């Protein structure tokens, strides 16, 4: 899928929002991609996952034993990536503020894992998820996401394969442009704000 085709999927599902948003990273933006909306249609979610999986080199895809994604945002795309790759999909969650496997999920020592997110901005939650996967015995051999909001600047410590890399500007709270500073920020994400 091209960037225009991916954005068309977001627009068709009213998932590309404009306004003043406080992102889970703590940064502000005039744009927000609500992946839950783009993924609520199972056929669309499947198309996006297949396109994301196809962006991972074939030899690397063959090595993947499991897909692990962070809850909440990564649940649906992680599940669909598992389906696209023909492997099980697990998730990590933060019951006490730190990612961990729960619900009977386990990884075998050295099991090769693809960590999958919906959107990566700073990479904080991705790196935290990777740390939890490794602590559980998995070997994260790559990461994937629907959207890389860093436009290629983020470093997750493993090869990273986003479906699309976008460069919507984000701002620190003390760097807001006047048009954003003039309106209250909306917190559309699933993670508690700092």
Coordinates of N, CA, C and O in Angstrom, one line a residue:
X1 N 0.8 -1.2 0.0 CA 0.0 0.0 0.0 C 0.9 1.2 0.0 O 1.9 1.3 0.7
X2 N 0.5 2.2 -0.8 CA 1.2 3.5 -0.7 C 0.7 4.3 0.5 O -0.3 4.0 1.1
X3 N 1.5 5.4 0.7 CA 1.1 6.3 1.8 C -0.3 6.9 1.6 O -1.1 6.9 2.5
X4 N -0.6 7.3 0.4 CA -1.9 7.8 0.0 C -3.0 6.8 0.3 O -4.1 7.1 0.8
X5 N -2.8 5.5 -0.1 CA -3.8 4.4 0.1 C -4.0 4.2 1.6 O -5.1 4.0 2.1
X6 N -2.9 4.3 2.4 CA -3.1 4.1 3.9 C -3.9 5.2 4.4 O -4.8 5.0 5.2
X7 N -3.5 6.4 4.1 CA -4.3 7.6 4.6 C -5.7 7.6 4.1 O -6.6 8.0 4.9
X8 N -6.0 7.1 2.9 CA -7.3 6.9 2.5 C -8.1 6.0 3.4 O -9.3 6.2 3.7
X9 N -7.5 4.9 3.8 CA -8.1 4.0 4.8 C -8.5 4.7 6.1 O -9.6 4.5 6.6
X10 N -7.6 5.6 6.6 CA -7.8 6.3 7.8 C -8.9 7.3 7.6 O -9.8 7.4 8.4
X11 N -8.9 8.0 6.5 CA -10.0 9.0 6.2 C -11.3 8.3 6.0 O -12.3 8.8 6.5
X12 N -11.4 7.2 5.4 CA -12.6 6.5 5.1 C -13.3 6.0 6.4 O -14.5 5.9 6.5
X13 N -12.5 5.8 7.4 CA -13.0 5.4 8.7 C -13.1 6.5 9.7 O -13.3 6.3 10.9
X14 N -12.9 7.7 9.3 CA -12.9 8.9 10.2 C -11.9 8.8 11.3 O -12.1 9.1 12.4
X15 N -10.7 8.2 10.9 CA -9.7 8.0 11.9 C -8.5 9.0 11.9 O -7.7 8.9 12.7
X16 N -8.5 9.8 10.9 CA -7.5 10.9 10.8 C -8.2 12.2 11.4 O -9.1 12.7 10.7
X17 N -7.9 12.5 12.6 CA -8.5 13.6 13.3 C -7.7 14.9 13.2 O -6.4 14.8 13.3
X18 N -8.3 16.0 13.2 CA -7.6 17.3 13.3 C -8.2 18.1 14.4 O -9.3 18.1 14.7
X19 N -7.3 18.8 15.1 CA -7.6 19.6 16.3 C -6.4 19.9 17.1 O -5.3 20.2 16.6
X20 N -6.5 19.8 18.5 CA -5.4 19.9 19.4 C -5.4 18.7 20.3 O -6.3 18.5 21.1
X21 N -4.4 17.8 20.2 CA -4.4 16.5 20.8 C -3.1 16.4 21.7 O -2.0 16.8 21.4
X22 N -3.4 15.9 22.9 CA -2.3 15.5 23.8 C -2.0 14.0 23.6 O -2.8 13.2 23.9
X23 N -0.8 13.7 23.0 CA -0.5 12.3 22.7 C 0.0 11.6 24.0 O 0.4 12.2 25.0
X24 N -0.1 10.3 23.9 CA 0.4 9.5 25.1 C 1.8 9.7 25.4 O 2.3 9.5 26.5
X25 N 2.6 10.2 24.5 CA 4.0 10.5 24.7 C 4.2 11.8 25.5 O 5.3 12.1 26.0
X26 N 3.1 12.6 25.7 CA 3.1 13.9 26.4 C 3.3 15.0 25.5 O 3.2 16.2 25.9
X27 N 3.5 14.8 24.2 CA 3.7 15.8 23.2 C 2.3 16.2 22.6 O 1.3 15.5 22.8
X28 N 2.2 17.4 22.0 CA 1.0 17.9 21.4 C 1.0 17.8 19.9 O 2.1 17.9 19.3
X29 N -0.1 17.7 19.3 CA -0.2 17.6 17.8 C -1.5 18.2 17.3 O -2.5 18.1 18.1
X30 N -1.5 18.7 16.1 CA -2.7 19.1 15.5 C -3.4 18.0 14.8 O -4.5 18.1 14.2
X31 N -2.8 16.8 14.7 CA -3.3 15.6 14.0 C -3.3 14.4 15.0 O -2.3 14.3 15.7
X32 N -4.2 13.6 14.8 CA -4.3 12.3 15.6 C -4.8 11.2 14.7 O -5.8 11.4 14.1
X33 N -4.1 10.1 14.8 CA -4.6 8.9 14.0 C -5.2 8.0 15.0 O -4.5 7.4 15.9
X34 N -6.5 7.8 14.9 CA -7.2 6.9 15.9 C -7.3 5.5 15.3 O -8.2 5.2 14.5
X35 N -6.3 4.8 15.6 CA -6.2 3.4 15.0 C -7.3 2.5 15.3 O -7.7 1.6 14.6
X36 N -7.9 2.7 16.5 CA -9.0 1.9 16.9 C -10.2 2.0 15.9 O -10.8 1.1 15.5
X37 N -10.4 3.2 15.3 CA -11.4 3.4 14.3 C -11.0 2.8 13.0 O -11.9 2.2 12.3
X38 N -9.8 2.9 12.5 CA -9.4 2.3 11.3 C -9.4 0.8 11.4 O -9.7 0.1 10.4
X39 N -9.2 0.2 12.6 CA -9.2 -1.2 12.8 C -10.5 -1.8 13.1 O -10.6 -3.0 13.3
X40 N -11.5 -1.0 13.3 CA -12.8 -1.6 13.8 C -13.5 -2.4 12.7 O -14.4 -3.2 13.0
X41 N -13.2 -2.1 11.5 CA -13.7 -2.9 10.4 C -12.7 -4.1 10.1 O -11.6 -3.9 9.8
X42 N -13.2 -5.4 10.4 CA -12.3 -6.5 10.2 C -11.6 -6.6 8.9 O -10.4 -7.0 8.8
X43 N -12.3 -6.3 7.8 CA -11.7 -6.5 6.5 C -10.6 -5.4 6.3 O -9.5 -5.7 5.7
X44 N -10.8 -4.2 6.8 CA -9.8 -3.2 6.7 C -8.6 -3.5 7.5 O -7.5 -3.4 7.1
X45 N -8.9 -4.0 8.8 CA -7.8 -4.4 9.7 C -6.9 -5.5 9.0 O -5.7 -5.5 9.1
X46 N -7.6 -6.4 8.4 CA -6.9 -7.5 7.7 C -6.0 -7.0 6.6 O -4.9 -7.4 6.4
X47 N -6.6 -6.1 5.7 CA -5.8 -5.5 4.6 C -4.6 -4.8 5.1 O -3.5 -4.9 4.5
X48 N -4.8 -4.0 6.2 CA -3.7 -3.2 6.7 C -2.6 -4.1 7.3 O -1.4 -3.9 7.1
X49 N -3.0 -5.2 8.0 CA -2.0 -6.1 8.5 C -1.3 -6.9 7.5 O -0.1 -7.0 7.6
X50 N -2.0 -7.3 6.4 CA -1.3 -8.0 5.3 C -0.3 -7.1 4.7 O 0.8 -7.5 4.4
X51 N -0.7 -5.9 4.4 CA 0.2 -4.9 3.8 C 1.4 -4.7 4.7 O 2.6 -4.6 4.3
X52 N 1.2 -4.6 6.0 CA 2.3 -4.4 7.0 C 3.2 -5.6 7.0 O 4.5 -5.5 6.9
X53 N 2.7 -6.8 7.0 CA 3.5 -8.0 7.0 C 4.3 -8.1 5.7 O 5.5 -8.6 5.8
X54 N 3.7 -7.7 4.6 CA 4.5 -7.8 3.3 C 5.6 -6.8 3.3 O 6.6 -7.0 2.5
X55 N 5.7 -5.8 4.2 CA 6.8 -4.9 4.3 C 8.0 -5.5 5.0 O 9.0 -4.8 5.1
X56 N 7.8 -6.6 5.7 CA 8.9 -7.3 6.4 C 9.6 -8.2 5.4 O 8.9 -9.0 4.7
X57 N 10.9 -8.2 5.3 CA 11.6 -9.1 4.4 C 11.2 -10.5 4.6 O 11.1 -11.0 5.8
X58 N 11.0 -11.2 3.5 CA 10.6 -12.6 3.5 C 11.4 -13.5 4.5 O 10.8 -14.3 5.2
X59 N 12.7 -13.4 4.4 CA 13.5 -14.3 5.3 C 13.3 -14.0 6.8 O 13.3 -14.9 7.6
X60 N 13.1 -12.8 7.1 CA 12.8 -12.4 8.5 C 11.4 -12.9 8.9 O 11.2 -13.4 10.0
X61 N 10.4 -12.7 8.0 CA 9.0 -13.2 8.3 C 9.1 -14.7 8.6 O 8.3 -15.2 9.5
X62 N 9.9 -15.5 7.9 CA 10.0 -16.9 8.1 C 10.5 -17.3 9.5 O 10.2 -18.4 10.0
X63 N 11.2 -16.4 10.2 CA 11.8 -16.7 11.5 C 10.8 -16.4 12.6 O 11.0 -16.9 13.7
X64 N 9.8 -15.6 12.4 CA 8.9 -15.2 13.5 C 8.1 -16.4 14.0 O 7.4 -17.0 13.2
X65 N 8.2 -16.6 15.3 CA 7.4 -17.6 16.0 C 6.1 -17.1 16.6 O 5.1 -17.8 16.8
X66 N 6.2 -15.8 17.1 CA 5.0 -15.2 17.8 C 5.0 -13.7 17.5 O 6.0 -13.1 17.2
X67 N 3.8 -13.2 17.6 CA 3.6 -11.7 17.5 C 3.2 -11.3 19.0 O 2.3 -12.0 19.6
X68 N 3.8 -10.3 19.5 CA 3.4 -9.7 20.8 C 3.2 -8.2 20.6 O 4.0 -7.6 20.0
X69 N 2.1 -7.8 21.1 CA 1.8 -6.4 21.0 C 1.4 -5.8 22.4 O 1.0 -6.5 23.3
X70 N 1.6 -4.5 22.6 CA 1.2 -3.9 23.8 C -0.3 -3.6 23.8 O -0.9 -3.1 22.8
X71 N -1.0 -3.8 25.0 CA -2.4 -3.5 25.1 C -2.4 -2.0 25.5 O -1.4 -1.5 26.1
X72 N -3.3 -1.3 25.1 CA -4.5 -1.6 24.4 C -4.3 -1.4 22.9 O -4.9 -2.1 22.1
X73 N -3.6 -0.3 22.5 CA -3.6 0.0 21.1 C -3.1 -1.0 20.1 O -3.5 -1.1 19.0
X74 N -2.2 -1.9 20.6 CA -1.7 -2.9 19.7 C -2.5 -4.2 19.6 O -2.1 -5.1 18.8
X75 N -3.6 -4.4 20.4 CA -4.3 -5.6 20.4 C -4.8 -6.1 19.0 O -4.6 -7.2 18.6
X76 N -5.6 -5.2 18.4 CA -6.2 -5.6 17.1 C -5.2 -5.8 16.0 O -5.2 -6.9 15.4
X77 N -4.3 -4.9 15.8 CA -3.3 -5.0 14.8 C -2.4 -6.2 15.1 O -1.9 -6.9 14.2
X78 N -2.0 -6.4 16.3 CA -1.2 -7.6 16.7 C -1.9 -8.9 16.3 O -1.3 -9.8 15.8
X79 N -3.2 -9.0 16.7 CA -3.9 -10.2 16.3 C -4.0 -10.4 14.8 O -3.7 -11.5 14.3
X80 N -4.3 -9.3 14.1 CA -4.3 -9.4 12.6 C -3.0 -9.8 12.0 O -2.9 -10.5 11.0
X81 N -1.9 -9.2 12.6 CA -0.5 -9.6 12.1 C -0.2 -11.0 12.4 O 0.4 -11.7 11.6
X82 N -0.7 -11.6 13.5 CA -0.5 -13.0 13.8 C -1.2 -13.8 12.7 O -0.7 -14.8 12.2
X83 N -2.4 -13.4 12.4 CA -3.2 -14.1 11.3 C -2.4 -14.0 10.0 O -2.3 -15.0 9.3
X84 N -2.0 -12.8 9.6 CA -1.3 -12.6 8.4 C 0.0 -13.4 8.3 O 0.4 -13.9 7.2
X85 N 0.7 -13.6 9.4 CA 1.9 -14.4 9.4 C 1.7 -15.9 9.8 O 2.7 -16.6 9.7
X86 N 0.5 -16.2 10.2 CA 0.3 -17.6 10.5 C 0.9 -18.1 11.8 O 1.3 -19.2 12.0
X87 N 1.0 -17.1 12.8 CA 1.6 -17.4 14.1 C 0.6 -16.9 15.2 O -0.3 -16.1 14.9
X88 N 0.8 -17.4 16.4 CA 0.0 -16.9 17.6 C 0.3 -15.5 17.9 O 1.5 -15.0 17.7
X89 N -0.7 -14.8 18.4 CA -0.6 -13.4 18.8 C -0.9 -13.3 20.3 O -1.9 -13.7 20.7
X90 N 0.1 -12.7 21.0 CA -0.1 -12.5 22.5 C 0.0 -11.0 22.7 O 0.3 -10.2 21.8
X91 N -0.3 -10.6 23.9 CA -0.1 -9.1 24.2 C 0.4 -9.0 25.7 O 0.3 -9.8 26.5
X92 N 1.1 -7.9 25.8 CA 1.6 -7.5 27.2 C 0.7 -6.3 27.6 O 0.1 -5.6 26.8
X93 N 0.5 -6.2 28.9 CA -0.3 -5.2 29.5 C 0.3 -4.6 30.7 O 1.3 -5.2 31.3
X94 N -0.2 -3.5 31.2 CA 0.4 -2.8 32.4 C -0.6 -2.8 33.6 O -1.1 -1.7 33.9
X95 N -0.7 -3.9 34.3 CA -1.7 -3.8 35.4 C -1.2 -3.0 36.5 O -2.0 -2.4 37.3
X96 N 0.2 -2.8 36.7 CA 0.7 -2.0 37.7 C 1.7 -1.0 37.2 O 2.5 -0.4 37.9
X97 N 1.5 -0.6 35.9 CA 2.3 0.4 35.3 C 3.5 -0.1 34.5 O 4.2 0.7 33.8
X98 N 3.9 -1.4 34.6 CA 5.0 -1.9 33.8 C 4.4 -3.1 32.9 O 3.7 -3.9 33.4
X99 N 4.8 -3.1 31.7 CA 4.4 -4.2 30.8 C 4.8 -5.5 31.3 O 5.9 -5.7 31.8
X100 N 3.9 -6.5 31.2 CA 4.2 -7.9 31.5 C 3.2 -8.8 30.7 O 2.1 -8.4 30.4
X101 N 3.6 -10.1 30.5 CA 2.7 -11.1 30.0 C 1.8 -11.5 31.1 O 2.3 -11.8 32.3
X102 N 0.5 -11.7 30.9 CA -0.4 -12.2 31.9 C -1.3 -13.2 31.2 O -1.1 -13.6 30.1
X103 N -2.4 -13.6 31.8 CA -3.5 -14.4 31.2 C -3.0 -15.8 30.8 O -3.5 -16.4 29.8
X104 N -1.9 -16.3 31.3 CA -1.4 -17.5 30.9 C -0.5 -17.5 29.7 O 0.0 -18.5 29.2
X105 N -0.2 -16.3 29.2 CA 0.7 -16.2 28.0 C 2.1 -16.5 28.5 O 2.6 -16.0 29.5
X106 N 2.8 -17.2 27.6 CA 4.2 -17.5 27.9 C 5.0 -17.5 26.6 O 4.4 -17.7 25.5
X107 N 6.3 -17.3 26.7 CA 7.2 -17.4 25.6 C 8.3 -18.4 26.0 O 8.7 -18.4 27.1
X108 N 8.7 -19.3 25.0 CA 9.7 -20.2 25.2 C 11.1 -19.4 25.2 O 11.2 -18.5 24.4
X109 N 12.1 -19.8 25.9 CA 13.4 -19.2 25.9 C 13.9 -19.1 24.4 O 13.9 -20.1 23.7
X110 N 14.2 -17.9 24.0 CA 14.7 -17.7 22.6 C 13.7 -17.7 21.5 O 14.1 -17.6 20.3
X111 N 12.4 -17.8 21.9 CA 11.4 -17.8 20.8 C 11.4 -16.4 20.1 O 11.5 -15.4 20.7
X112 N 11.4 -16.5 18.8 CA 11.6 -15.3 18.0 C 10.3 -14.5 17.8 O 9.3 -15.1 17.4
X113 N 10.3 -13.3 18.2 CA 9.1 -12.5 18.3 C 9.1 -11.2 17.5 O 10.2 -10.6 17.3
X114 N 8.0 -10.9 16.9 CA 7.7 -9.7 16.2 C 6.9 -8.8 17.1 O 5.8 -9.2 17.5
X115 N 7.4 -7.7 17.6 CA 6.6 -6.8 18.4 C 5.8 -5.8 17.5 O 6.4 -5.2 16.6
X116 N 4.5 -5.8 17.7 CA 3.6 -5.0 16.8 C 2.9 -3.9 17.6 O 2.2 -4.2 18.6
X117 N 2.9 -2.7 17.1 CA 2.2 -1.6 17.6 C 1.2 -1.0 16.6 O 1.3 -1.3 15.4
X118 N 0.3 -0.2 17.0 CA -0.5 0.6 16.1 C 0.2 1.8 15.6 O 0.5 2.0 14.4
X119 N 0.6 2.7 16.5 CA 1.3 3.9 16.2 C 2.6 4.1 17.0 O 2.5 3.8 18.3
X120 N 3.7 4.4 16.4 CA 4.9 4.7 17.2 C 5.2 6.2 17.0 O 5.3 6.7 15.9
X121 N 5.4 6.9 18.1 CA 5.7 8.3 18.1 C 7.1 8.5 18.6 O 8.0 8.9 17.9
X122 N 7.3 8.3 19.9 CA 8.7 8.4 20.5 C 9.3 7.0 20.6 O 10.5 6.9 20.8
X123 N 8.5 6.0 20.6 CA 9.0 4.6 20.8 C 9.1 4.2 22.2 O 9.5 3.0 22.5
X124 N 8.6 5.0 23.1 CA 8.6 4.6 24.5 C 7.9 3.3 24.8 O 8.5 2.4 25.4
X125 N 6.6 3.2 24.5 CA 5.9 2.0 24.8 C 6.4 0.8 24.0 O 6.4 -0.3 24.5
X126 N 6.9 1.0 22.8 CA 7.5 -0.1 22.0 C 8.7 -0.6 22.7 O 8.9 -1.8 22.9
X127 N 9.6 0.3 23.2 CA 10.8 -0.2 23.9 C 10.5 -0.9 25.2 O 11.1 -1.9 25.6
X128 N 9.4 -0.3 25.9 CA 9.0 -1.0 27.1 C 8.4 -2.4 26.9 O 8.6 -3.3 27.6
X129 N 7.7 -2.5 25.8 CA 7.1 -3.8 25.4 C 8.2 -4.8 25.0 O 8.2 -6.0 25.4
X130 N 9.2 -4.3 24.3 CA 10.4 -5.2 23.9 C 11.1 -5.6 25.2 O 11.4 -6.8 25.3
X131 N 11.3 -4.8 26.1 CA 11.9 -5.1 27.4 C 11.1 -6.2 28.1 O 11.7 -7.2 28.6
X132 N 9.8 -6.1 28.1 CA 9.0 -7.1 28.8 C 9.0 -8.4 28.1 O 9.1 -9.5 28.7
X133 N 9.0 -8.4 26.7 CA 9.1 -9.6 25.9 C 10.4 -10.3 26.2 O 10.5 -11.6 26.4
X134 N 11.5 -9.6 26.2 CA 12.8 -10.2 26.5 C 12.9 -10.7 27.9 O 13.5 -11.8 28.2
X135 N 12.3 -10.0 28.9 CA 12.3 -10.5 30.3 C 11.5 -11.8 30.4 O 11.8 -12.6 31.3
X136 N 10.6 -12.0 29.5 CA 9.8 -13.2 29.5 C 10.4 -14.4 28.7 O 9.9 -15.4 28.6
X137 N 11.6 -14.1 28.2 CA 12.4 -15.1 27.5 C 12.4 -15.0 26.0 O 13.1 -15.8 25.3
X138 N 11.6 -14.1 25.4 CA 11.5 -14.0 23.9 C 12.7 -13.2 23.4 O 13.3 -12.4 24.1
X139 N 12.9 -13.4 22.1 CA 13.9 -12.7 21.4 C 13.2 -11.8 20.3 O 12.7 -12.4 19.4
X140 N 13.2 -10.5 20.5 CA 12.5 -9.7 19.6 C 13.5 -9.5 18.4 O 14.5 -8.9 18.5
X141 N 13.1 -10.0 17.2 CA 13.9 -9.9 16.1 C 13.5 -8.7 15.2 O 14.3 -8.4 14.3
X142 N 12.3 -8.1 15.4 CA 11.9 -7.0 14.6 C 10.7 -6.4 15.3 O 10.0 -7.0 16.1
X143 N 10.3 -5.2 14.8 CA 9.1 -4.5 15.3 C 8.4 -4.0 14.0 O 9.0 -3.8 13.0
X144 N 7.1 -3.9 14.1 CA 6.3 -3.4 13.0 C 5.2 -2.5 13.6 O 4.8 -2.6 14.8
X145 N 4.6 -1.6 12.8 CA 3.6 -0.7 13.2 C 2.8 -0.3 12.0 O 3.3 -0.3 10.9
X146 N 1.5 0.1 12.2 CA 0.8 0.7 11.1 C 1.4 2.0 10.7 O 1.7 2.3 9.6
X147 N 1.7 2.8 11.8 CA 2.2 4.2 11.5 C 3.4 4.5 12.4 O 3.4 4.3 13.6
X148 N 4.4 5.0 11.7 CA 5.6 5.6 12.4 C 5.4 7.1 12.3 O 5.7 7.7 11.3
X149 N 5.0 7.7 13.4 CA 4.8 9.2 13.4 C 6.2 9.9 13.5 O 6.2 11.1 13.4
X150 N 7.3 9.2 13.7 CA 8.6 9.9 13.8 C 9.2 10.1 12.5 O 10.3 10.7 12.4
X151 N 8.5 9.6 11.4 CA 9.0 9.7 10.0 C 10.4 9.1 9.9 O 11.3 9.6 9.2
X152 N 10.6 8.0 10.6 CA 11.9 7.3 10.5 C 13.0 7.6 11.5 O 14.0 7.0 11.5
X153 N 12.7 8.5 12.4 CA 13.7 9.0 13.4 C 13.8 8.1 14.6 O 14.8 8.1 15.3
X154 N 12.7 7.3 14.9 CA 12.7 6.5 16.1 C 13.7 5.3 16.0 O 13.8 4.7 14.9
X155 N 14.3 5.0 17.1 CA 15.2 3.8 17.2 C 14.6 2.9 18.3 O 14.6 3.2 19.4
X156 N 14.2 1.7 17.8 CA 13.7 0.7 18.8 C 14.7 -0.3 19.2 O 14.4 -1.2 20.0
X157 N 15.9 -0.3 18.6 CA 16.9 -1.2 18.9 C 16.8 -2.5 18.1 O 17.6 -3.4 18.3
X158 N 15.8 -2.6 17.3 CA 15.6 -3.8 16.4 C 15.1 -3.3 15.1 O 14.6 -2.1 15.0
X159 N 15.2 -4.0 14.0 CA 14.7 -3.6 12.7 C 13.2 -3.2 12.8 O 12.5 -4.0 13.5
X160 N 12.8 -2.1 12.3 CA 11.5 -1.6 12.4 C 10.8 -1.4 11.1 O 11.4 -0.8 10.2
X161 N 9.6 -2.0 10.9 CA 8.9 -2.0 9.6 C 7.5 -1.4 9.8 O 6.5 -2.1 10.0
X162 N 7.4 -0.1 9.7 CA 6.1 0.5 9.7 C 5.4 0.4 8.3 O 6.1 0.4 7.3
X163 N 4.1 0.4 8.3 CA 3.4 0.4 7.0 C 3.6 1.8 6.4 O 3.8 1.9 5.2
X164 N 3.5 2.8 7.2 CA 3.7 4.2 6.6 C 4.4 5.0 7.7 O 4.2 4.8 8.9
X165 N 5.3 5.9 7.2 CA 6.0 6.8 8.1 C 5.5 8.2 7.8 O 5.6 8.7 6.6
X166 N 5.0 8.9 8.8 CA 4.4 10.2 8.6 C 5.2 11.2 9.5 O 5.7 10.9 10.5
X167 N 5.1 12.5 9.0 CA 5.8 13.5 9.8 C 4.8 14.6 10.2 O 5.0 15.7 9.8
X168 N 3.8 14.2 11.0 CA 2.9 15.2 11.5 C 3.7 15.9 12.7 O 4.2 15.2 13.6
X169 N 3.9 17.2 12.7 CA 4.7 17.8 13.7 C 4.1 17.6 15.1 O 2.8 17.6 15.2
X170 N 4.9 17.4 16.1 CA 4.5 17.3 17.5 C 5.3 18.3 18.3 O 6.4 18.7 17.8
X171 N 4.8 18.8 19.4 CA 5.3 19.8 20.2 C 5.4 19.5 21.6 O 4.4 18.9 22.2
X172 N 6.5 20.0 22.3 CA 6.5 19.9 23.7 C 5.5 20.9 24.3 O 5.2 21.9 23.6
X173 N 5.0 20.7 25.5 CA 4.0 21.6 26.1 C 4.5 23.1 26.1 O 3.7 24.0 25.9
X174 N 5.8 23.4 26.2 CA 6.3 24.7 26.3 C 6.7 25.3 24.9 O 7.2 26.4 24.8
X175 N 6.4 24.5 23.8 CA 6.7 24.9 22.4 C 5.5 25.0 21.5 O 5.6 25.0 20.3
X176 N 4.3 25.1 22.1 CA 3.1 25.1 21.3 C 3.0 26.3 20.4 O 3.2 27.4 20.8
X177 N 2.6 26.1 19.1 CA 2.3 27.2 18.3 C 1.1 27.9 18.8 O 0.2 27.3 19.4
X178 N 0.9 29.2 18.5 CA -0.3 30.0 19.0 C -1.6 29.3 18.7 O -2.5 29.3 19.6
X179 N -1.8 28.8 17.5 CA -3.1 28.2 17.2 C -3.4 27.0 18.0 O -4.6 26.7 18.3
X180 N -2.4 26.2 18.5 CA -2.7 25.1 19.4 C -2.9 25.6 20.8 O -3.7 25.1 21.5
X181 N -2.0 26.5 21.2 CA -2.1 27.0 22.6 C -3.4 27.7 22.9 O -3.9 27.7 24.0
X182 N -4.1 28.2 21.8 CA -5.4 28.9 22.0 C -6.6 27.9 22.2 O -7.7 28.4 22.5
X183 N -6.4 26.6 22.0 CA -7.5 25.7 22.2 C -7.1 24.6 23.2 O -5.9 24.2 23.3
X184 N -8.0 24.1 24.0 CA -7.7 23.0 24.9 C -7.3 21.7 24.2 O -7.9 21.4 23.1
X185 N -6.4 21.0 24.8 CA -6.0 19.7 24.2 C -7.0 18.6 24.6 O -7.5 18.5 25.7
X186 N -7.2 17.7 23.7 CA -8.0 16.5 23.9 C -7.0 15.3 24.0 O -6.0 15.2 23.3
X187 N -7.4 14.4 24.9 CA -6.5 13.2 25.2 C -7.2 12.0 24.6 O -8.0 11.3 25.3
X188 N -7.0 11.7 23.3 CA -7.8 10.6 22.7 C -7.2 9.2 22.9 O -7.8 8.2 22.6
X189 N -6.0 9.1 23.4 CA -5.3 7.8 23.5 C -5.8 6.9 24.7 O -6.7 7.3 25.5
X190 N -5.2 5.7 24.8 CA -5.7 4.8 25.8 C -4.8 4.8 27.0 O -5.2 4.2 28.0
X191 N -3.7 5.4 27.0 CA -2.8 5.4 28.1 C -3.0 6.7 29.0 O -3.2 7.7 28.5
X192 N -2.9 6.5 30.3 CA -3.0 7.6 31.2 C -1.9 8.6 30.9 O -0.8 8.2 30.5
X193 N -2.2 9.9 31.0 CA -1.2 11.0 30.6 C -0.3 11.2 31.8 O -0.7 11.1 32.9
X194 N 0.9 11.7 31.5 CA 1.9 12.0 32.6 C 1.4 13.2 33.3 O 0.7 14.0 32.9

